[in-house]
CSV table of C-alpha atoms in Angstrom, one decimal:
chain,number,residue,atom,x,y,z
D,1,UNK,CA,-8.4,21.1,-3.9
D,2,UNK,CA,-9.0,17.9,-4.7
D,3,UNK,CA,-4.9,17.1,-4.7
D,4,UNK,CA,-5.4,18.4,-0.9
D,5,UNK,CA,-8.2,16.2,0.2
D,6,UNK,CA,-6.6,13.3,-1.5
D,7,UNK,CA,-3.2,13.5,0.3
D,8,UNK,CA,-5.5,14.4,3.3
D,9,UNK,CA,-7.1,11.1,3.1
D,10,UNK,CA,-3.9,9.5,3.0
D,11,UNK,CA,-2.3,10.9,6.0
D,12,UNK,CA,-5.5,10.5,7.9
D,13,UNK,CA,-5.2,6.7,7.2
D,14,UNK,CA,-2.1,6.4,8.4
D,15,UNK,CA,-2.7,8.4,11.6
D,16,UNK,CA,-5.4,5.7,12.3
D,17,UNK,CA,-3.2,3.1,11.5
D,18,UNK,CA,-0.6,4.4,13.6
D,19,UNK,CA,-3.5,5.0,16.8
D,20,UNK,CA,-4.1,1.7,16.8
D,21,UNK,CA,-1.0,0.3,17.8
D,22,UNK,CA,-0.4,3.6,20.3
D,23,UNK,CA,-4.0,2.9,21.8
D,24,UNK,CA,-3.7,-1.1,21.8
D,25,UNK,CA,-0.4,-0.3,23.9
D,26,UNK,CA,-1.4,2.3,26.0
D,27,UNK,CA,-5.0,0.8,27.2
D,28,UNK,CA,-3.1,-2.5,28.4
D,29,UNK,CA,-0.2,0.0,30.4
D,30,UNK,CA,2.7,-0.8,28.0
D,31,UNK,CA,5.2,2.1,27.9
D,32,UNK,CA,5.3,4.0,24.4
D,33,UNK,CA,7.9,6.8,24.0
D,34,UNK,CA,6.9,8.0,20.4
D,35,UNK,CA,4.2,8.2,18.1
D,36,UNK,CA,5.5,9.5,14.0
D,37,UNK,CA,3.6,10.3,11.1
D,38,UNK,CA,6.2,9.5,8.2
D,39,UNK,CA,9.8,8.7,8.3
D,40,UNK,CA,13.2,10.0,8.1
D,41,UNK,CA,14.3,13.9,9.8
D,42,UNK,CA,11.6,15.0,12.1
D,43,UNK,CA,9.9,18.2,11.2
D,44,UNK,CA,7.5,18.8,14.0
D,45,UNK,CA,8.3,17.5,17.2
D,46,UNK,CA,6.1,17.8,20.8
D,47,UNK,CA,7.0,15.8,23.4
D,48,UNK,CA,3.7,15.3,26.1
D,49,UNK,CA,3.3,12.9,29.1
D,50,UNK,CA,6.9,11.0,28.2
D,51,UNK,CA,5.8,10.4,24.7
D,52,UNK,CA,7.1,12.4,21.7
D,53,UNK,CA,4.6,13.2,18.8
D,54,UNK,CA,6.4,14.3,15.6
D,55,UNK,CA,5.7,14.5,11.8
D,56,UNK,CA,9.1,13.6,9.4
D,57,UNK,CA,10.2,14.6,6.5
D,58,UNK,CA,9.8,10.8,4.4
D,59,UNK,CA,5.9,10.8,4.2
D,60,UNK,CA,5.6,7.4,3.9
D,61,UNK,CA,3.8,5.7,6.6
D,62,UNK,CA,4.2,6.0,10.2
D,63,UNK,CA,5.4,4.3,13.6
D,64,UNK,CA,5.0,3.9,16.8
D,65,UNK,CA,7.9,3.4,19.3
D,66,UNK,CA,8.4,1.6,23.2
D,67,UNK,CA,11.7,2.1,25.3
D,68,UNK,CA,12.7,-1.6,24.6
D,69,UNK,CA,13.9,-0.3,21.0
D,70,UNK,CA,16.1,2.5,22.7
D,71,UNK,CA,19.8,1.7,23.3
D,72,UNK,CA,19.8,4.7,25.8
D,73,UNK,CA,16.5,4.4,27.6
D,74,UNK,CA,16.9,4.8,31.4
D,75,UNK,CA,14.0,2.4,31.9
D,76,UNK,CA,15.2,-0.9,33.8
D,77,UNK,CA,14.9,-4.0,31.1
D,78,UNK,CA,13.3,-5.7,33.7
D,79,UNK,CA,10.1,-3.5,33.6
D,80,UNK,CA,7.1,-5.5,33.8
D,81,UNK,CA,5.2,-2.2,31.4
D,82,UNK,CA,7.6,-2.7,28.6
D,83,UNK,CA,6.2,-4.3,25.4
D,84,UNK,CA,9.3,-7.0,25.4
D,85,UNK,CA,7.9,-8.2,29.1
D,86,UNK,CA,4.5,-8.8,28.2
D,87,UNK,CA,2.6,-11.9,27.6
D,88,UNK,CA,3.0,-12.7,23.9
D,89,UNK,CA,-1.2,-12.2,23.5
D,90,UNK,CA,-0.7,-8.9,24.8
D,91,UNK,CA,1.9,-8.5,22.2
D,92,UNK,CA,0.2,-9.8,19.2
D,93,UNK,CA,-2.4,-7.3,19.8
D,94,UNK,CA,-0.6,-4.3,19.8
D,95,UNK,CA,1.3,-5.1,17.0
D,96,UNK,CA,-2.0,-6.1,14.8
D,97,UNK,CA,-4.0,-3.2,16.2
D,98,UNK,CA,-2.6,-1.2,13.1
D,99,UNK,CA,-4.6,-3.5,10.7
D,100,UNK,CA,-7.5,-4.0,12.6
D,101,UNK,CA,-8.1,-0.6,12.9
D,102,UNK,CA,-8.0,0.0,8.8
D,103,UNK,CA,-10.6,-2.4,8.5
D,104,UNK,CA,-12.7,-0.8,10.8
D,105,UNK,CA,-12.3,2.6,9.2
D,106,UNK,CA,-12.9,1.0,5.6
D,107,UNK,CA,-15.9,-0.2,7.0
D,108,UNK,CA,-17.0,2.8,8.6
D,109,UNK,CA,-16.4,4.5,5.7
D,110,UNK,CA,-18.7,2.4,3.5
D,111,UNK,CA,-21.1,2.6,6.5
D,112,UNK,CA,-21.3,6.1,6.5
D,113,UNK,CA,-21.3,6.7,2.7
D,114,UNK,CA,-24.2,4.4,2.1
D,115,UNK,CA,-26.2,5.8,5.7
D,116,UNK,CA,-25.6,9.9,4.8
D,117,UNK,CA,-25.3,10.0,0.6
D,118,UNK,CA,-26.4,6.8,-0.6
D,119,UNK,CA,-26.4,3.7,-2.4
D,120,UNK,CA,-25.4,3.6,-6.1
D,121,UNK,CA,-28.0,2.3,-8.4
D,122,UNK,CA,-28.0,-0.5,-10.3
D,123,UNK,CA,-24.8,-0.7,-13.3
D,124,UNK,CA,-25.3,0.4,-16.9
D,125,UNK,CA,-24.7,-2.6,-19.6
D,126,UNK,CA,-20.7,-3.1,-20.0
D,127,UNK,CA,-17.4,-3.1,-18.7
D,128,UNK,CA,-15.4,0.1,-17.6
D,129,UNK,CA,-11.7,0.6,-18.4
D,130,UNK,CA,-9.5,2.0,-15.8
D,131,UNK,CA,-6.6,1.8,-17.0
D,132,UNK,CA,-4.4,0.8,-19.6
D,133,UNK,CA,-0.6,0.2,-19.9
D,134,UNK,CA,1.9,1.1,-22.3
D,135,UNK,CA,2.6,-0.5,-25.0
D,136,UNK,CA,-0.1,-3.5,-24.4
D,137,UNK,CA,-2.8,-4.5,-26.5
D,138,UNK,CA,-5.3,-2.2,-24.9
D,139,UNK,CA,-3.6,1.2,-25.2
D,140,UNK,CA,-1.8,0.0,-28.9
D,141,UNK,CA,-5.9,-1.0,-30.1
D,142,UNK,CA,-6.4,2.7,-29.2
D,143,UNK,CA,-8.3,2.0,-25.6
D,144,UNK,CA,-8.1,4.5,-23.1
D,145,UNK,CA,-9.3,4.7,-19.4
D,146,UNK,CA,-12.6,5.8,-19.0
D,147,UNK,CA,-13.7,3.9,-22.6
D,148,UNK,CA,-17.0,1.6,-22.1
D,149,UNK,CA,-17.0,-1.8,-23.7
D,150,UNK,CA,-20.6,-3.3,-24.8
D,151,UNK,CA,-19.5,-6.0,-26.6
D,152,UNK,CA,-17.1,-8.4,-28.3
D,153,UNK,CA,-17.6,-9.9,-31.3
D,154,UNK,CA,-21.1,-9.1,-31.8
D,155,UNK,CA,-22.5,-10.5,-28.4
D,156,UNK,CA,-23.7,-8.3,-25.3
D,157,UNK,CA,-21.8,-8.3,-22.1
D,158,UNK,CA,-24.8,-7.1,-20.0
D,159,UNK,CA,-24.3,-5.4,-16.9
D,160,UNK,CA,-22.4,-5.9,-13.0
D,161,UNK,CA,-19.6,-8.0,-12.1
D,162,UNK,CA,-20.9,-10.8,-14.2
D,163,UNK,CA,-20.0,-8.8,-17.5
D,164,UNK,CA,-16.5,-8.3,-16.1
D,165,UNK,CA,-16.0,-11.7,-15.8
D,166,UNK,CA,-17.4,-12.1,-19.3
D,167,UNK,CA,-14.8,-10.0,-20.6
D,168,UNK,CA,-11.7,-11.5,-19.1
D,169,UNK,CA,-13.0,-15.0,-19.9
D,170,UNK,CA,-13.4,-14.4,-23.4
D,171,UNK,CA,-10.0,-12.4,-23.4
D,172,UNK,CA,-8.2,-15.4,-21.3
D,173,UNK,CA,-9.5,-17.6,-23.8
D,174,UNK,CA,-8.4,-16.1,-26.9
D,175,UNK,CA,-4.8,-15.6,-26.9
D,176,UNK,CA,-3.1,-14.6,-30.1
D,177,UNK,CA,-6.8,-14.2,-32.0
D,178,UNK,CA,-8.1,-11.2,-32.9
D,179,UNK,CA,-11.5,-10.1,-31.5
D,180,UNK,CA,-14.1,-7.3,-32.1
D,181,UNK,CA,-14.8,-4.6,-29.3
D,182,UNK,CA,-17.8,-2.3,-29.7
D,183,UNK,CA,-17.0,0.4,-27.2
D,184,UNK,CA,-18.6,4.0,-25.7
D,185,UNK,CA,-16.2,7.0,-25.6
D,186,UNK,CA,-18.0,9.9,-24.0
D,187,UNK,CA,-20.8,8.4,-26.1
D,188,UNK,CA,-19.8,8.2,-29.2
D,189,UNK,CA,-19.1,4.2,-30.3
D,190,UNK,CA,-17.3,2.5,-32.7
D,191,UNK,CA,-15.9,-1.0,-33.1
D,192,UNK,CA,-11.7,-1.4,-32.9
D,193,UNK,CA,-9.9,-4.7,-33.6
D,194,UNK,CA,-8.2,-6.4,-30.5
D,195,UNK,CA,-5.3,-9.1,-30.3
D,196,UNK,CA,-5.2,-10.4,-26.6
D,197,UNK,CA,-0.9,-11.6,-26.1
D,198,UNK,CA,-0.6,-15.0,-24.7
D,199,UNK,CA,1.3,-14.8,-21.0
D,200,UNK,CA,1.3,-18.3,-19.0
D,201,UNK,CA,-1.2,-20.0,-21.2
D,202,UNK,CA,-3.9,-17.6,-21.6
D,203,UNK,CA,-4.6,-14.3,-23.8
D,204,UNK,CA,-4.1,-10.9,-21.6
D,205,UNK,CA,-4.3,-6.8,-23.0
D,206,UNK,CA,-3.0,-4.8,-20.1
D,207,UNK,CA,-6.0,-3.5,-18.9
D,208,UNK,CA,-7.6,-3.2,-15.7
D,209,UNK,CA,-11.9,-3.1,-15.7
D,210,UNK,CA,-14.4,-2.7,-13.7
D,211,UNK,CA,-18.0,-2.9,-13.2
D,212,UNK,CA,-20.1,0.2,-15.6
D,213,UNK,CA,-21.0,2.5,-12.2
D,214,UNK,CA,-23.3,5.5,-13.9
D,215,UNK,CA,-22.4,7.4,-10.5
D,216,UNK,CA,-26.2,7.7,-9.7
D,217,UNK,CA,-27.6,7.2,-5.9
D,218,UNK,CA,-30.4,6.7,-4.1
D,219,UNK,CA,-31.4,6.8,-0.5
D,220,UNK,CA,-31.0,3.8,1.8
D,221,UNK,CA,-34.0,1.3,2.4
D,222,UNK,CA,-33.3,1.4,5.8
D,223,UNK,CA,-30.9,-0.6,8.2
D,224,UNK,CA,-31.2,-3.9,6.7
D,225,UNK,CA,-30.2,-2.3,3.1
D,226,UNK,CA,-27.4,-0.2,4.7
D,227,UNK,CA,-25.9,-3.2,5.9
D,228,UNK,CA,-25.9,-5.7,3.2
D,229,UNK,CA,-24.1,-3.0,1.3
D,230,UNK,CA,-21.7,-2.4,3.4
D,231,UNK,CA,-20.7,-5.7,4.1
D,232,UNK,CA,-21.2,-6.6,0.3
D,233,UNK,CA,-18.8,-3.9,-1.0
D,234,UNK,CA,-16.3,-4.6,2.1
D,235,UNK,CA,-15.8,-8.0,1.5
D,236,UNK,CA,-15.7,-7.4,-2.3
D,237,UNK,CA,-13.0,-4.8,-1.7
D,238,UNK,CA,-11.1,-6.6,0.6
D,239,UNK,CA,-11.3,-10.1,-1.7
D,240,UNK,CA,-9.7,-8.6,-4.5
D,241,UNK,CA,-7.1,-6.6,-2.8
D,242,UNK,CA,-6.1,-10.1,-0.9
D,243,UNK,CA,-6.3,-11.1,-5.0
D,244,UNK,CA,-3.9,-8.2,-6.3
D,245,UNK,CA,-1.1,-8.9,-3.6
D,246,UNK,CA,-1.5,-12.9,-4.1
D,247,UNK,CA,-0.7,-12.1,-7.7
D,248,UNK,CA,2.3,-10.7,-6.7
D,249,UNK,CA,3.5,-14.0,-6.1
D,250,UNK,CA,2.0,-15.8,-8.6
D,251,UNK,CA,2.6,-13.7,-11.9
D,252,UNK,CA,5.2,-11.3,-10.3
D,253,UNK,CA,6.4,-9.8,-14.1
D,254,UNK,CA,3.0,-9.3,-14.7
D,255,UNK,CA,1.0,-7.6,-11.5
D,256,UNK,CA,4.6,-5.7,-10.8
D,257,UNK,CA,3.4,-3.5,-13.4
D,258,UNK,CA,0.5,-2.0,-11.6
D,259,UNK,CA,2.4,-1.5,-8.3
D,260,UNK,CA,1.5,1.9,-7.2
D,261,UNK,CA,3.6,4.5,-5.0
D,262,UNK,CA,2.4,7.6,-3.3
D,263,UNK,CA,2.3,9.5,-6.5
D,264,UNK,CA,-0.3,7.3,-8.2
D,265,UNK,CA,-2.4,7.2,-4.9
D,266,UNK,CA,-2.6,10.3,-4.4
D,267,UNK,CA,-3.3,10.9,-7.9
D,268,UNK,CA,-6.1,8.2,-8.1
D,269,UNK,CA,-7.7,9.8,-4.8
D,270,UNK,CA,-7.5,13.4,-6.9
D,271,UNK,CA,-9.6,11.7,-9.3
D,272,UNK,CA,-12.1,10.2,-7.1
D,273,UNK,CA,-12.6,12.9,-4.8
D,274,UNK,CA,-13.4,14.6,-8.6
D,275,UNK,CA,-16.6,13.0,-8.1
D,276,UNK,CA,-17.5,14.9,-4.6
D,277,UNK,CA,-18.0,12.7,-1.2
D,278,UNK,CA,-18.8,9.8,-2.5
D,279,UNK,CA,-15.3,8.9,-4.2
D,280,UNK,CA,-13.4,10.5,-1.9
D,281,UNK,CA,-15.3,8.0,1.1
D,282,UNK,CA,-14.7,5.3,-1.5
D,283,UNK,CA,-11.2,6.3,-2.1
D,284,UNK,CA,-10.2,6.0,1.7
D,285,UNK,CA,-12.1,2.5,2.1
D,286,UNK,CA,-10.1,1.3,-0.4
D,287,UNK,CA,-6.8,2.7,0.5
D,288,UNK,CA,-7.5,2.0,4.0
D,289,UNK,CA,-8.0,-1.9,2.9
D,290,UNK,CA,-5.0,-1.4,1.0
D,291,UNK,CA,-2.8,-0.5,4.4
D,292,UNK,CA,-4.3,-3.2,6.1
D,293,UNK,CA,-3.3,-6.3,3.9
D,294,UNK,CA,-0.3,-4.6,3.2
D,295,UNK,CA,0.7,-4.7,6.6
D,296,UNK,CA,-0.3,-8.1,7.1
D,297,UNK,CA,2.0,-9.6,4.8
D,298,UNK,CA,5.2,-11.0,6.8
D,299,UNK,CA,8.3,-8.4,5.8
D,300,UNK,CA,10.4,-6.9,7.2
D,301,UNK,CA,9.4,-3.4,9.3
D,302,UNK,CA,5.6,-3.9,8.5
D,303,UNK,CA,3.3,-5.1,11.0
D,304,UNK,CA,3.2,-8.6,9.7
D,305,UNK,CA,6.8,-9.1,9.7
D,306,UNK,CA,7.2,-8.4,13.6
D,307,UNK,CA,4.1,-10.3,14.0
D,308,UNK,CA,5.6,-13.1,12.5
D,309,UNK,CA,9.2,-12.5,15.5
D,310,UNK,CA,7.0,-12.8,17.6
D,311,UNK,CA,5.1,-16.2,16.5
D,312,UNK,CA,8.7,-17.8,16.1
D,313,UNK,CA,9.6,-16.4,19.5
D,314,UNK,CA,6.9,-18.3,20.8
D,315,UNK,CA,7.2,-21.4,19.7
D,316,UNK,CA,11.3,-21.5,20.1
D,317,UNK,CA,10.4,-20.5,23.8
D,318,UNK,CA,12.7,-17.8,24.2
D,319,UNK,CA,13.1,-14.2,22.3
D,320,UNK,CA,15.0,-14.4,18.6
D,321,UNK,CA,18.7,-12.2,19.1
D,322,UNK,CA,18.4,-8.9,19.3
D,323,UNK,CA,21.7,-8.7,16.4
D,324,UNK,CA,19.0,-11.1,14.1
D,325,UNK,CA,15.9,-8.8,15.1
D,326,UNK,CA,18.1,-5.9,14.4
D,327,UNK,CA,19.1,-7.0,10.7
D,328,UNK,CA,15.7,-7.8,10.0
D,329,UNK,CA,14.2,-4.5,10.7
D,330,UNK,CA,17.1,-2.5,8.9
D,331,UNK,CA,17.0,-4.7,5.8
D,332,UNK,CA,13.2,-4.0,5.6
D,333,UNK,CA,13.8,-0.3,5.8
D,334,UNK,CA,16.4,-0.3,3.1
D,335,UNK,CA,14.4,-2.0,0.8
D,336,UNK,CA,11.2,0.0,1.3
D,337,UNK,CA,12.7,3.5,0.8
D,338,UNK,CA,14.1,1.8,-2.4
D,339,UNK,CA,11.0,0.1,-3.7
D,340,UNK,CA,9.1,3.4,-2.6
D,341,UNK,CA,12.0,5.6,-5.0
D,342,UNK,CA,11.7,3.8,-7.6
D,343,UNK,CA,7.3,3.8,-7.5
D,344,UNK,CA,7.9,7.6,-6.5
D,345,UNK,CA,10.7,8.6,-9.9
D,346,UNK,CA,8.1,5.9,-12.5
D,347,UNK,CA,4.7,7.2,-11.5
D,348,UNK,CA,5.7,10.5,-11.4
D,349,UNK,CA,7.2,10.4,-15.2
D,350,UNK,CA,4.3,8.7,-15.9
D,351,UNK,CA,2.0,11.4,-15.0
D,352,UNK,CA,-0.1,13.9,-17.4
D,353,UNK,CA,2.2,17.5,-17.6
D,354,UNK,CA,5.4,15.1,-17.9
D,355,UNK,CA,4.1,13.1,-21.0
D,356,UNK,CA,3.5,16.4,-22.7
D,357,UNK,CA,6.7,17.9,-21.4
D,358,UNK,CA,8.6,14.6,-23.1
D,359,UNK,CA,6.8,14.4,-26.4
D,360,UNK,CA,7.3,18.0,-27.0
């Protein structure tokens, strides 16, 4: 069940994605002649009021389509309600209504969560791991995700997001020294030995923390208490996803790594949904934050690459080639299905019944 709800989640996501360019476009009168939930071989297909609905075969992500893109639409070029004809404001909006409405859902989301269950208490003392990779310092010391960490080399972390940031200071700043961890495995402690690597000047282990959440609520303090919440955790969300894809760019070998496909989201979202409501809510702010910044970012065949056609349109005064347009769009398509393959064939090796399947 909780497989279900998490790929649930995930489709729901990108149907709201995918509504917010169709509903941009169609409020302003711009033509649309298909609205798809995935990629690839359609499996469902309806066609209603001139536009077909359909669900593909490639379930990863979604369009939305306008005559200008067909080759055989009997529409005149020179229609004023096609989305190549209208001003480039008009445009921009459609095409960043995708994004726009992920953010609203992720805040929703955190709305709702904190306004119907609740707000999570204060943090218990330490630093959660989340996860660990192979063959790093963390997972070779013996850390696993789900350990608590209380303290290294004899000194308290305390408690919230300032003892995260304890943590990867003192790691950061000890590369190649070894340090004591006191940790908390389903309460049992003990104390392991911990050699942080040195990559681009400072000390790193391969792990990925988070603030000690106990998983305990309590009711809302009214308005005022729902909403600093909501904007705190929002804006704390969104910060380090903006963070994680920066990264990207900035210590590619390194963040590459923890690059997830569909197979680790959805199994991340089984997970969380584990924990009832609560973590499923949490797992579709999050993922919904996700879709948004990764649409932002100017490639090919995501939002923020034909956001980007259409800036450069504008200030060259006149459309890019349609052959140029055309290249750019394929390209990007080619190189997502790849990236997507190879996320898909690594995550899924990586997952629980095909590690005991190997090592058998």
């Amino acid at each position: 069940m909780n497989l279900i709800a998490s790929i649930s989640v995930l489709a729901l996501l990108i149907f709201f994605h995918e509504s917010g360019h169709f509903l941009a476009a169609t409020l302003q009168g711009i033509r649309v002649s298909g609205f798809s939930i995935g990629f690839g071989p359609a499996l469902i297909k309806k066609e209603f009021q001139g536009v077909t609905y359909s669900i593909r075969a490639l379930p990863l992500g979604g369009f939305v389509s306008f005559p200008d893109d067909e080759q055989e639409s009997t529409i005149s070029k020179e229609d004023p309600d096609l989305l190549s004809n209208r001003p480039i404001f008009q445009r921009l909006l459609v095409i960043s209504a995708g994004v726009i409405a992920n953010l609203l859902i992720a805040w929703l989301a955190l709305c709702g969560r904190a306004t119907f269950i609740g707000i999570p208490n204060q943090p218990d003392p330490g630093v959660l791991i989340i996860d660990v990779q192979n063959q790093q310092s963390a997972a070779l010391s013996g850390l696993k995700a789900g350990d608590q960490i209380i303290s290294i080399d004899g000194i308290n972390l305390g408690s919230g997001q300032e003892a995260v940031e304890s943590m990867v200071d003192k790691i950061k700043n000890s590369p190649g020294q070894t340090i004591s961890i006191e940790k908390d495995t389903n309460g049992t402690k003990g104390i392991i030995k911990l050699t942080p690597i040195e990559h681009l000047g400072v000390g790193k282990i391969g792990a990925q923390l988070q603030v000690n959440i106990n998983g305990s609520i309590r009711p809302a303090n009214g308005l005022t208490d729902i909403f600093y919440y909501t904007n705190s955790k929002f804006f704390n969300l969104l910060s380090k996803t903006i963070q994680g894809y920066k990264s990207l760019f900035t210590d590619f070998n390194s963040t590459s790594k923890q690059l997830s496909g569909p197979v680790k989201i959805v199994e991340l979202g089984a997970q969380l949904s584990g924990q009832g409501a609560s973590g499923l809510i949490l797992f579709a702010a999050l993922i919904s934050i996700n879709l948004a910044v990764l649409n932002s970012l100017p490639f090919p065949l995501l939002d923020g690459g034909q956001f980007t056609l259409i800036l450069i349109e504008a200030l060259r005064g006149k459309p890019i080639p349609e052959k140029i347009q055309l290249w750019f769009m394929q390209s990007g398509f080619i190189i997502l299905i790849g990236i997507s393959i190879l996320l898909i064939i690594r995550d899924t090796s990586q997952l629980e019944i095909f590690q005991q399947v190997a090592n058998k």
